[in-house]
Short mmCIF file of C-alpha atoms in Angstrom, two decimals:
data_model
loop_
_atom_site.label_atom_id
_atom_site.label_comp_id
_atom_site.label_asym_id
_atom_site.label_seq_id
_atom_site.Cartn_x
_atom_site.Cartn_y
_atom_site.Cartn_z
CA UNK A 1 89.77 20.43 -43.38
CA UNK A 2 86.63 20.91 -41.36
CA UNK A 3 86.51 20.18 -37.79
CA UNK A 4 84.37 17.32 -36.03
CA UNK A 5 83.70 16.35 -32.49
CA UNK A 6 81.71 13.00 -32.63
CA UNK A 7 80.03 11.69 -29.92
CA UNK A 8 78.93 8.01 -29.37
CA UNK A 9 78.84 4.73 -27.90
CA UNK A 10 78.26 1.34 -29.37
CA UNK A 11 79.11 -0.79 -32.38
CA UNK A 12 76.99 0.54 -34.23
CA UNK A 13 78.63 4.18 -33.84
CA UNK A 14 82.38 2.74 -34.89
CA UNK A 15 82.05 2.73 -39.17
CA UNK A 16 80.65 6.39 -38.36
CA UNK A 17 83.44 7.34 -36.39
CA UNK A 18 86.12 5.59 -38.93
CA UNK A 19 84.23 7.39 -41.77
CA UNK A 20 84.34 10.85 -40.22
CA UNK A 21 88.47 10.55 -39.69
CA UNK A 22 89.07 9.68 -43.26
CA UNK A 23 87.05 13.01 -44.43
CA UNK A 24 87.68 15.29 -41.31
CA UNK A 25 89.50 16.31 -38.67
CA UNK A 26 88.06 14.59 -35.69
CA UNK A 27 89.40 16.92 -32.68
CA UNK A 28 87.51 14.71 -30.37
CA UNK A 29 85.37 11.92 -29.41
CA UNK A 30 82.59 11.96 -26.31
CA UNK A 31 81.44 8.23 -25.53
CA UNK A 32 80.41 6.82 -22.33
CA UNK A 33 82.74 5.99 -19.28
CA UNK A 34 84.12 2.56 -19.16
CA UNK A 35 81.47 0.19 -18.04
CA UNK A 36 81.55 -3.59 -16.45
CA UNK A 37 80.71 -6.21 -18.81
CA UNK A 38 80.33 -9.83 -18.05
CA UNK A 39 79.81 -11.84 -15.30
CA UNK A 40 83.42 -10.82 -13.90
CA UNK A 41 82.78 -7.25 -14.14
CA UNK A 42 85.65 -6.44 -16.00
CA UNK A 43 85.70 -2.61 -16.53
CA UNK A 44 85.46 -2.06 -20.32
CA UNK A 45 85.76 0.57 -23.04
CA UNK A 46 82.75 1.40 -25.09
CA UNK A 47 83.49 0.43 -29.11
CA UNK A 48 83.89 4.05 -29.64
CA UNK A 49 86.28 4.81 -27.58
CA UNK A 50 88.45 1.61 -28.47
CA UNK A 51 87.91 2.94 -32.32
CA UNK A 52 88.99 6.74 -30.85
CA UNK A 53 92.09 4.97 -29.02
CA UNK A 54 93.01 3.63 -32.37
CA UNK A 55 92.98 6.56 -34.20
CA UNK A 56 94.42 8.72 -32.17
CA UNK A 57 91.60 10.48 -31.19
CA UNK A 58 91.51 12.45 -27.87
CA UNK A 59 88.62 10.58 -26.04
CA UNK A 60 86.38 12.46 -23.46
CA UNK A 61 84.37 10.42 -21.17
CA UNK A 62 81.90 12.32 -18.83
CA UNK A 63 79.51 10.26 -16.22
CA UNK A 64 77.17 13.47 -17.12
CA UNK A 65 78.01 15.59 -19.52
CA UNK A 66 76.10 18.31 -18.46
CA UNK A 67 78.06 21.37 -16.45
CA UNK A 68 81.27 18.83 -16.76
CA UNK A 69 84.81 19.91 -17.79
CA UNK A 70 84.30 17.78 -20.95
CA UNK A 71 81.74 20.14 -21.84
CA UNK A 72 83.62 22.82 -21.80
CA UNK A 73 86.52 21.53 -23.59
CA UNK A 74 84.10 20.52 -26.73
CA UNK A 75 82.69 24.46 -26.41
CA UNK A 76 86.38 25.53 -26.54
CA UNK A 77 87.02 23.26 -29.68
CA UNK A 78 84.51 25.21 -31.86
CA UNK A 79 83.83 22.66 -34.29
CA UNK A 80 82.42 22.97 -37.63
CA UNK A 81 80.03 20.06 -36.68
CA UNK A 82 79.03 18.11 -33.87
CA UNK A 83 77.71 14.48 -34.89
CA UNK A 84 76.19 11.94 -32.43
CA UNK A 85 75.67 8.38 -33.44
CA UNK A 86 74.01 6.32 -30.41
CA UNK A 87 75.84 8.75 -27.43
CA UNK A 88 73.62 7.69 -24.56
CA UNK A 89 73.02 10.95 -22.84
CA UNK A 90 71.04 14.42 -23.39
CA UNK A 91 73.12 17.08 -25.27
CA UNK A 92 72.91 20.58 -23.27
CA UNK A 93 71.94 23.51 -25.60
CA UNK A 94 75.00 25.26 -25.29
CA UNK A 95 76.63 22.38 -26.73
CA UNK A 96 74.52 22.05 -29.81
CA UNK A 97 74.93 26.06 -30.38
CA UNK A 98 78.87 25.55 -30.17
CA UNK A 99 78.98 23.69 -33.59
CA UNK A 100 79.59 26.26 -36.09
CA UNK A 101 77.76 24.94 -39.08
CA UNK A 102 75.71 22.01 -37.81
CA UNK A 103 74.85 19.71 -34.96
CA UNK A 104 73.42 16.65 -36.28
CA UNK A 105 72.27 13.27 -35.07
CA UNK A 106 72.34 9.91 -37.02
CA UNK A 107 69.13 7.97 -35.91
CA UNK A 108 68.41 4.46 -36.45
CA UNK A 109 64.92 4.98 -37.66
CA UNK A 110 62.62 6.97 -40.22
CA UNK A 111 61.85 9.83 -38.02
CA UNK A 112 58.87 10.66 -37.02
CA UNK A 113 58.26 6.67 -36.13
CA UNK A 114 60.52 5.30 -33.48
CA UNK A 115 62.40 8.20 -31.31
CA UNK A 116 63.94 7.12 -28.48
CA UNK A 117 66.75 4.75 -27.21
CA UNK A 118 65.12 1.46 -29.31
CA UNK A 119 64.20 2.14 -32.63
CA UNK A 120 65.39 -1.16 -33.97
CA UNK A 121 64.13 -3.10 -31.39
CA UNK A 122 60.64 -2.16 -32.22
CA UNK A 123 60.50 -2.02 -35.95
CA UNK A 124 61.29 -5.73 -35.57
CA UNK A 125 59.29 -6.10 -32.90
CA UNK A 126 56.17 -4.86 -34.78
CA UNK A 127 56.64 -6.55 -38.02
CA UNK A 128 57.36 -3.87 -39.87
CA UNK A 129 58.89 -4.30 -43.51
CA UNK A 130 61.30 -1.68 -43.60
CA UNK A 131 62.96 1.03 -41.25
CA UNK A 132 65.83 3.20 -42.05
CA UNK A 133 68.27 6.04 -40.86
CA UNK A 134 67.56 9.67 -40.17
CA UNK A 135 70.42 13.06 -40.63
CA UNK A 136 68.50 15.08 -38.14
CA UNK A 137 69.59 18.97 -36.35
CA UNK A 138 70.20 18.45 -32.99
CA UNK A 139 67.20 19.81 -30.46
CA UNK A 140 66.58 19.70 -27.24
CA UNK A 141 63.66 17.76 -27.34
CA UNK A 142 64.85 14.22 -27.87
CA UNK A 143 64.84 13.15 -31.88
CA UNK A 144 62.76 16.06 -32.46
CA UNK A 145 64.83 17.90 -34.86
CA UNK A 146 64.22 19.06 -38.36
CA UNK A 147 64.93 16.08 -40.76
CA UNK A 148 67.95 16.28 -43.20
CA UNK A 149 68.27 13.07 -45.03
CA UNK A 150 66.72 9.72 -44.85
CA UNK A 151 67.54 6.25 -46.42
CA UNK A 152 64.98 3.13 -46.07
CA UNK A 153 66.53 -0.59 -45.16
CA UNK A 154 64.17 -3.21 -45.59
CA UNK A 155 63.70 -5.89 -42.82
CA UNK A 156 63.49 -9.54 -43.55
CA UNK A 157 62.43 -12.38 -41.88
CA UNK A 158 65.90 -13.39 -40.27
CA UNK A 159 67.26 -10.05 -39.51
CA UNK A 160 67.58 -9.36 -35.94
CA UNK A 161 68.79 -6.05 -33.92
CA UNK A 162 72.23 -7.34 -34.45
CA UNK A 163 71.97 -7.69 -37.90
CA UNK A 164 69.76 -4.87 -38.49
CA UNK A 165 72.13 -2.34 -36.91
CA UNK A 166 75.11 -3.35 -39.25
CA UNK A 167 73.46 -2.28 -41.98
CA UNK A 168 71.59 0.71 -40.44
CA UNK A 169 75.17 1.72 -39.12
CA UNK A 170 76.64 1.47 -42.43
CA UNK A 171 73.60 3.22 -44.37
CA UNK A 172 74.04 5.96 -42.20
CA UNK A 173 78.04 6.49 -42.59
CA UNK A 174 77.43 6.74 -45.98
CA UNK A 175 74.33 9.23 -45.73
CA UNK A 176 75.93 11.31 -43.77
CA UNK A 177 79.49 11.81 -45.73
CA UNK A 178 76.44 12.76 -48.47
CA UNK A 179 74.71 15.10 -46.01
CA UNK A 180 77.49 17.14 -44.37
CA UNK A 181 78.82 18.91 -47.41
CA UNK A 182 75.62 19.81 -48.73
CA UNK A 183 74.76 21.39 -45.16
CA UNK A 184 77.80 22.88 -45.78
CA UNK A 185 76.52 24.45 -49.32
CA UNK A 186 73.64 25.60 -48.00
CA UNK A 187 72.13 22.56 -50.29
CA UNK A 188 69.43 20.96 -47.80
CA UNK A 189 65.83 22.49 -47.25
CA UNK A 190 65.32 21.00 -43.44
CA UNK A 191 61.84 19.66 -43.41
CA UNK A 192 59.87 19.45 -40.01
CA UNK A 193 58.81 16.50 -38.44
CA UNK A 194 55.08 15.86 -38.18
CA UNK A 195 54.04 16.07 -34.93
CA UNK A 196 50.78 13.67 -35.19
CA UNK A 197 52.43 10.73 -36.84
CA UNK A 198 55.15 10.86 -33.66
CA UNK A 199 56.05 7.20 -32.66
CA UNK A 200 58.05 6.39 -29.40
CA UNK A 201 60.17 3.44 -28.67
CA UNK A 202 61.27 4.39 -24.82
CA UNK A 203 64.51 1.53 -23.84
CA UNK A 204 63.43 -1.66 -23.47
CA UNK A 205 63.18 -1.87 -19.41
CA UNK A 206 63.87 -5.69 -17.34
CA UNK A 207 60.59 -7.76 -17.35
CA UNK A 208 59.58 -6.73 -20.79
CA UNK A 209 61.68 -9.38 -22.18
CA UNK A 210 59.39 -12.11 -21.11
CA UNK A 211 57.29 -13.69 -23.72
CA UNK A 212 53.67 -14.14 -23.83
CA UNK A 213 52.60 -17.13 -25.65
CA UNK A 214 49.06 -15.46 -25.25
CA UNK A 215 50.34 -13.94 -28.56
CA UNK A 216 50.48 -15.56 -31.94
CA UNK A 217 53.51 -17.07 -33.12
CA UNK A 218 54.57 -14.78 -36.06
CA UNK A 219 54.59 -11.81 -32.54
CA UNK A 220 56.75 -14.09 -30.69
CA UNK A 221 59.45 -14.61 -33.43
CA UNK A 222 59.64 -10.53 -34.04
CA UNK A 223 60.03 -10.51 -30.43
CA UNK A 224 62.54 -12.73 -29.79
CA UNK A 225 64.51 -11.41 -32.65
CA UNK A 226 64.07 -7.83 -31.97
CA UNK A 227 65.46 -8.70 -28.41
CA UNK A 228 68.22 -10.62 -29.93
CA UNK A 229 71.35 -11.23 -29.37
CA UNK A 230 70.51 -8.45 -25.82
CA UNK A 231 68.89 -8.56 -23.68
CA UNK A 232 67.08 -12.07 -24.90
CA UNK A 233 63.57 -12.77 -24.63
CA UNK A 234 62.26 -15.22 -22.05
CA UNK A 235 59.74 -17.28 -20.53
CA UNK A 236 59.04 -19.23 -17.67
CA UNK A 237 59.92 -22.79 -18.01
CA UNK A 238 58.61 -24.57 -14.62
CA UNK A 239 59.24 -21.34 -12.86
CA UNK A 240 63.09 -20.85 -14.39
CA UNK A 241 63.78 -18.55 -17.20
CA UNK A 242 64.73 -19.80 -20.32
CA UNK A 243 65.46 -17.74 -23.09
CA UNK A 244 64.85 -18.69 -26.48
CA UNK A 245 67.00 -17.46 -29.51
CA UNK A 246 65.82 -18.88 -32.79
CA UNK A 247 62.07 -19.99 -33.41
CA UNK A 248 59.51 -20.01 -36.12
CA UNK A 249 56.11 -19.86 -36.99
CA UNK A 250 54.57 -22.92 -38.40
CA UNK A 251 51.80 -23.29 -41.24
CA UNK A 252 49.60 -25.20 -39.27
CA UNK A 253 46.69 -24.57 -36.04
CA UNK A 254 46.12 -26.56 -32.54
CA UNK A 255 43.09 -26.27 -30.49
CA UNK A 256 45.67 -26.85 -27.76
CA UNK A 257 46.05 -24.18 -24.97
CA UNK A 258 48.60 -21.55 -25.15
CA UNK A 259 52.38 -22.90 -24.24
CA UNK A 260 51.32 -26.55 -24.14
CA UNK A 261 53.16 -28.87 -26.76
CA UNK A 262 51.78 -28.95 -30.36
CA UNK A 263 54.42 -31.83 -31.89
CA UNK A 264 57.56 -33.55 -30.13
CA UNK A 265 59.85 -35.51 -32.02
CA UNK A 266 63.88 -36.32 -31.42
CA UNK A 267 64.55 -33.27 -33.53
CA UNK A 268 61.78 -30.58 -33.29
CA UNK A 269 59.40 -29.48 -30.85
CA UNK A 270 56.27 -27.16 -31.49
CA UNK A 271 54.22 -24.79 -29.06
CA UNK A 272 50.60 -23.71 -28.73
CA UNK A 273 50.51 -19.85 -28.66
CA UNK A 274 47.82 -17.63 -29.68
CA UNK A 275 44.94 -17.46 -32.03
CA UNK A 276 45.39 -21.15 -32.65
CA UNK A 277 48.95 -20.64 -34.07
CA UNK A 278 52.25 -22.75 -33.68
CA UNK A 279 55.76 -21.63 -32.61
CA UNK A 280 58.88 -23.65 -33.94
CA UNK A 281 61.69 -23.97 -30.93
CA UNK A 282 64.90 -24.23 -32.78
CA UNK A 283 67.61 -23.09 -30.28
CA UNK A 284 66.98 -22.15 -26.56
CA UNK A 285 68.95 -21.52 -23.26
CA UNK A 286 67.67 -23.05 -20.21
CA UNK A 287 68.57 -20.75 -16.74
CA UNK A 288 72.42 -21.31 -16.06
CA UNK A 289 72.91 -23.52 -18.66
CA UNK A 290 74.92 -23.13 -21.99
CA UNK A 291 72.44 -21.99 -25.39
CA UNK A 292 71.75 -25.39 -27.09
CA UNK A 293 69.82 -26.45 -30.17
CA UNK A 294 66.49 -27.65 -29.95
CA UNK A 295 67.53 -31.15 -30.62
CA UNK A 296 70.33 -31.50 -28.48
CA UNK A 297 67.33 -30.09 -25.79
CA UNK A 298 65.18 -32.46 -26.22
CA UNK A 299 68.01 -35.63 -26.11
CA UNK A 300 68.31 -34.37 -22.08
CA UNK A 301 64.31 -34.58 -21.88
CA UNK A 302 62.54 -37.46 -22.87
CA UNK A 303 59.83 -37.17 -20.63
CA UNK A 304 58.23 -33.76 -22.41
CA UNK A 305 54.98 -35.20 -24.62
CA UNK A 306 52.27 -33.57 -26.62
CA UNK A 307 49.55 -32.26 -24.39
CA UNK A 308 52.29 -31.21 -21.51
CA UNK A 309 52.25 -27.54 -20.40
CA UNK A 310 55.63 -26.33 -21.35
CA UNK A 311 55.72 -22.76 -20.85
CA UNK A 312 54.41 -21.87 -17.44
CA UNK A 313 51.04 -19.24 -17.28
CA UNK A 314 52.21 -15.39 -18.17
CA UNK A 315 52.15 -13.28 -15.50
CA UNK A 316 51.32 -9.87 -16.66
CA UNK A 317 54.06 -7.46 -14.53
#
């Protein structure tokens, strides 16, 4: 049985992982060290690493992988492949040259468009129909390597990241169990990326999160889905941030100004944003307050009318 060392982090990395120790021998699994989570900080174990823990899997957990013990010990192992899935860090050359037959990297994205750490996040958030999974080589150069295999996922209207990485992650377990044995045989023809139709999609950093209902609605809805269920989109709600997890455009126009209220009944309420479009508020989250549906929002505010400036002017960071 051929040898594997996977590396990764996240959910999306665990039917990979599970995949991979049906079909080979896993020696070992890199993830990222135990992290706080929540409001009490409790230390916690990346997905991976719970999966590897289940298994049986020796799990190696490096702050920095490069010049680390860890590194060494994967060198040592001198697996037939190395596969990453979402791993979080750079992989040092010497590490890619250690796998035997192939490094490889399974990207949430059809390569060229989207390298980086938020593929997903941006096909949403740029209305785009469809995005996929990439079987890349490993490079240096981040997502950069010589395309193996790629499979296409459409995106619909109520997908979010969430949603959209459960089926990206299982898409790509199954393209890869395709991929490896063929690399194997000798059975692929790698084919270069093209350099001019190169798309980034650098990690969403704090403050980007904050909507501006300068834009039209149908940009706020792929926003607040592609930031959905983390980190959350957000806007300023008399100075406080709210975050808003479910809207929806609306067929209609206002001549109203952006973020003042379009329509306010016991059970809906509708926003000016941009270009003369409307934006549906179906479930937000007021600052330190539970997430609530629109209705049961609007029961605890009966002084909001039509006309009233709801969402306070963007300030461009």
């Amino acid at each position: 049985m051929q040898k594997v060392v996977f590396m990764g982090t996240p959910q999306f990395s665990v039917p990979i992982l599970r995949s991979l120790n049906e079909h080979y021998d896993v020696e070992a699994v890199v993830t990222q060290p135990d992290r706080p989570v929540g409001r009490k900080r409790k230390l916690t174990a990346s997905p991976v690493k719970q999966t590897a823990e289940e298994l049986g899997v020796p799990v190696l957990q490096p702050e920095k992988l490069g010049g680390s013990p860890e590194l060494q010990q994967v060198i040592d192992l001198a697996p037939d492949f190395i596969v990453t899935a979402a791993y979080g860090q750079f992989l040092p050359t010497k590490l890619l040259q250690a796998a035997q037959i192939a490094a490889v990297n399974v990207h949430g994205s059809l390569l060229p468009k989207y390298r980086g750490g938020a593929p997903v996040q941006y096909a949403i958030m740029n209305g785009d129909a469809e995005t996929g999974v990439t079987i890349m080589y490993m490079v240096k150069e981040m997502d950069a390597g010589d395309i193996l295999e790629q499979a296409a996922v459409p995106i619909t209207d109520h997908d979010d990241t969430e949603s959209m990485f459960q089926k990206l992650s299982i898409v790509g377990r199954d393209l890869l169990l395709d991929t490896l044995p063929k690399l194997t045989k000798h059975e692929i023809t790698p084919k270069p990326q093209a350099e001019d139709q190169v798309v980034f999609s650098p990690t969403i950093k704090r403050g980007e999160e904050q909507l501006d209902f300068r834009k039209p609605a149908q940009n706020l809805d792929w926003k607040v889905r592609a930031l959905r269920p983390n980190p959350g989109a957000y806007a300023l709600v008399d100075g406080k941030r709210y975050k808003f997890w479910d809207v929806q455009p609306v067929e209609k126009t206002t001549n109203l100004a952006s973020g003042q209220v379009v329509t306010r009944t016991k059970h809906s309420l509708e926003i000016a944003a941009g270009d003369q479009t409307v934006l549906q508020i179906n479930e937000l989250q007021p600052a330190g307050k539970p997430r609530t549906t629109i209705q049961a929002f609007l029961n605890g505010n009966q002084t909001l009318q039509t006309g009233d400036q709801f969402i306070d002017e963007y300030e461009q960071k």
